[in-house]
Amino acid sequence: MDADYDIFEIVAVTRDFWLVDAESYQRRYCTQHGRPLSRGYYVVNWPEHVRARRFNEHAAFHGPFLLRKEAQAALDCMHKESVRVLNESSEISPVAAPNAGRIEAKKAASYGLRLIHGAKAKSLGTGALRPDFREKASAAVH
């Protein structure tokens, strides 16, 4: 289990409306727009305030990636960004934000991760383009 399992998770979408989670359980999902996600690996994250980590309307799917290794690299980048955002949030001056507590800082950091402005898709070397990990699709559980 990854150290960031509660914030990030790598899943494999295997067929329409079915995925395999990080613990190898098959899970059903549905998207808000009613269309399935493309097959491949995704990095999933949830807002900090969401405690029940389900593949529902709160889950943000970043991908798809052709290989799990690519999804892991994206997860590593997202983790570094989350640490940077949390560190910046924790450095807020008490004078500038007297009511900003740790929960508010984490919420801001989680929100900040979802707003990272995008890089272009990168080549996989096969002529295909790898979608940027910052692309996301929301999903909801049946």
Short mmCIF file of C-alpha atoms in Angstrom, two decimals:
data_model
loop_
_atom_site.label_atom_id
_atom_site.label_comp_id
_atom_site.label_asym_id
_atom_site.label_seq_id
_atom_site.Cartn_x
_atom_site.Cartn_y
_atom_site.Cartn_z
CA MET A 1 0.00 0.00 0.00
CA ASP A 2 1.35 3.43 -0.93
CA ALA A 3 2.00 5.94 1.84
CA ASP A 4 -0.37 8.34 0.08
CA TYR A 5 -3.19 5.82 -0.27
CA ASP A 6 -5.59 8.08 1.61
CA ILE A 7 -4.96 10.96 -0.82
CA PHE A 8 -3.90 9.28 -4.08
CA GLU A 9 -4.55 5.86 -5.55
CA ILE A 10 -3.61 4.20 -8.81
CA VAL A 11 -6.42 2.24 -10.44
CA ALA A 12 -6.78 0.31 -13.69
CA VAL A 13 -9.95 0.79 -15.72
CA THR A 14 -10.46 -2.63 -17.28
CA ARG A 15 -13.81 -2.26 -19.01
CA ASP A 16 -16.81 0.04 -19.14
CA PHE A 17 -17.74 1.18 -15.63
CA TRP A 18 -15.36 -1.26 -13.90
CA LEU A 19 -11.93 -0.67 -12.40
CA VAL A 20 -9.42 -2.51 -10.25
CA ASP A 21 -8.33 -0.51 -7.20
CA ALA A 22 -4.94 -0.44 -5.45
CA GLU A 23 -5.89 -3.45 -3.32
CA SER A 24 -6.89 -5.48 -6.43
CA TYR A 25 -10.64 -5.26 -5.77
CA GLN A 26 -12.94 -4.77 -8.73
CA ARG A 27 -15.09 -1.69 -8.23
CA ARG A 28 -17.96 -0.31 -10.21
CA TYR A 29 -18.08 3.39 -11.10
CA CYS A 30 -20.10 5.65 -13.32
CA THR A 31 -19.24 9.05 -14.72
CA GLN A 32 -21.28 12.18 -14.26
CA HIS A 33 -21.62 12.52 -18.02
CA GLY A 34 -22.81 8.90 -18.41
CA ARG A 35 -19.86 7.75 -20.54
CA PRO A 36 -17.20 5.30 -19.39
CA LEU A 37 -13.56 6.20 -18.87
CA SER A 38 -11.05 4.95 -21.43
CA ARG A 39 -9.16 1.80 -20.49
CA GLY A 40 -5.82 2.36 -18.82
CA TYR A 41 -4.30 3.43 -15.54
CA TYR A 42 -5.48 6.49 -13.62
CA VAL A 43 -4.29 8.36 -10.57
CA VAL A 44 -7.32 9.08 -8.42
CA ASN A 45 -7.45 11.73 -5.73
CA TRP A 46 -10.09 13.14 -3.44
CA PRO A 47 -10.56 16.51 -1.72
CA GLU A 48 -9.12 16.59 1.80
CA HIS A 49 -12.56 16.94 3.43
CA VAL A 50 -13.82 13.66 1.88
CA ARG A 51 -13.20 10.81 4.32
CA ALA A 52 -14.98 7.98 2.45
CA ARG A 53 -12.64 7.30 -0.48
CA ARG A 54 -15.13 5.97 -3.02
CA PHE A 55 -15.15 6.21 -6.78
CA ASN A 56 -18.04 8.62 -6.81
CA GLU A 57 -18.62 12.27 -7.66
CA HIS A 58 -15.79 13.33 -5.32
CA ALA A 59 -13.12 11.26 -7.07
CA ALA A 60 -10.92 12.96 -9.67
CA PHE A 61 -9.43 10.57 -12.24
CA HIS A 62 -6.19 11.75 -13.86
CA GLY A 63 -5.22 9.83 -16.99
CA PRO A 64 -5.45 7.46 -18.77
CA PHE A 65 -1.90 6.15 -18.83
CA LEU A 66 -0.80 3.25 -20.98
CA LEU A 67 1.50 1.79 -18.31
CA ARG A 68 1.24 1.61 -14.53
CA LYS A 69 4.79 2.97 -14.41
CA GLU A 70 3.59 6.19 -16.09
CA ALA A 71 0.72 6.50 -13.60
CA GLN A 72 3.23 6.03 -10.76
CA ALA A 73 5.40 8.83 -12.18
CA ALA A 74 2.34 11.10 -12.33
CA LEU A 75 1.43 10.16 -8.75
CA ASP A 76 4.98 11.05 -7.67
CA CYS A 77 4.66 14.47 -9.36
CA MET A 78 1.26 15.04 -7.76
CA HIS A 79 2.65 14.05 -4.36
CA LYS A 80 5.54 16.52 -4.71
CA GLU A 81 3.08 19.24 -5.70
CA SER A 82 0.81 18.44 -2.74
CA VAL A 83 3.75 18.64 -0.35
CA ARG A 84 4.78 21.99 -1.87
CA VAL A 85 1.24 23.37 -1.61
CA LEU A 86 0.86 22.13 1.98
CA ASN A 87 4.20 23.68 2.92
CA GLU A 88 3.17 26.99 1.39
CA SER A 89 -0.20 26.82 3.15
CA SER A 90 1.45 26.12 6.50
CA GLU A 91 3.68 29.16 6.07
CA ILE A 92 0.70 31.56 6.00
CA SER A 93 1.34 34.30 8.50
CA PRO A 94 -1.00 34.21 11.52
CA VAL A 95 -1.24 37.99 11.12
CA ALA A 96 -2.38 37.68 7.50
CA ALA A 97 -4.79 34.83 8.17
CA PRO A 98 -5.63 34.68 11.88
CA ASN A 99 -8.47 32.16 11.44
CA ALA A 100 -6.70 29.82 9.01
CA GLY A 101 -6.33 26.47 10.72
CA ARG A 102 -4.65 23.28 9.53
CA ILE A 103 -7.93 21.90 8.09
CA GLU A 104 -8.42 25.03 5.99
CA ALA A 105 -4.81 24.80 4.78
CA LYS A 106 -5.31 21.17 3.75
CA LYS A 107 -8.54 22.02 1.95
CA ALA A 108 -6.75 24.82 0.10
CA ALA A 109 -3.92 22.45 -0.80
CA SER A 110 -6.33 19.80 -2.08
CA TYR A 111 -8.14 22.41 -4.12
CA GLY A 112 -4.80 23.73 -5.39
CA LEU A 113 -3.89 20.28 -6.71
CA ARG A 114 -7.03 20.25 -8.81
CA LEU A 115 -6.20 23.65 -10.27
CA ILE A 116 -2.66 22.95 -11.44
CA HIS A 117 -2.43 24.57 -14.86
CA GLY A 118 -1.69 22.09 -17.61
CA ALA A 119 1.27 20.89 -19.56
CA LYS A 120 0.78 19.43 -23.01
CA ALA A 121 0.47 15.69 -23.62
CA LYS A 122 3.83 13.95 -24.05
CA SER A 123 4.83 11.36 -26.61
CA LEU A 124 5.08 7.72 -25.51
CA GLY A 125 7.69 6.99 -28.18
CA THR A 126 5.15 4.90 -30.07
CA GLY A 127 3.65 7.86 -31.87
CA ALA A 128 0.75 7.93 -29.39
CA LEU A 129 0.30 10.82 -27.00
CA ARG A 130 0.18 10.27 -23.28
CA PRO A 131 -2.50 12.42 -21.68
CA ASP A 132 -1.27 14.84 -19.06
CA PHE A 133 -1.93 13.64 -15.49
CA ARG A 134 -3.72 16.91 -14.85
CA GLU A 135 -6.63 15.91 -17.07
CA LYS A 136 -9.43 14.53 -14.98
CA ALA A 137 -12.87 13.03 -15.19
CA SER A 138 -15.30 12.85 -12.32
CA ALA A 139 -17.07 9.61 -11.57
CA ALA A 140 -20.01 8.50 -9.47
CA VAL A 141 -20.75 5.09 -7.93
CA HIS A 142 -23.92 3.21 -8.87
#
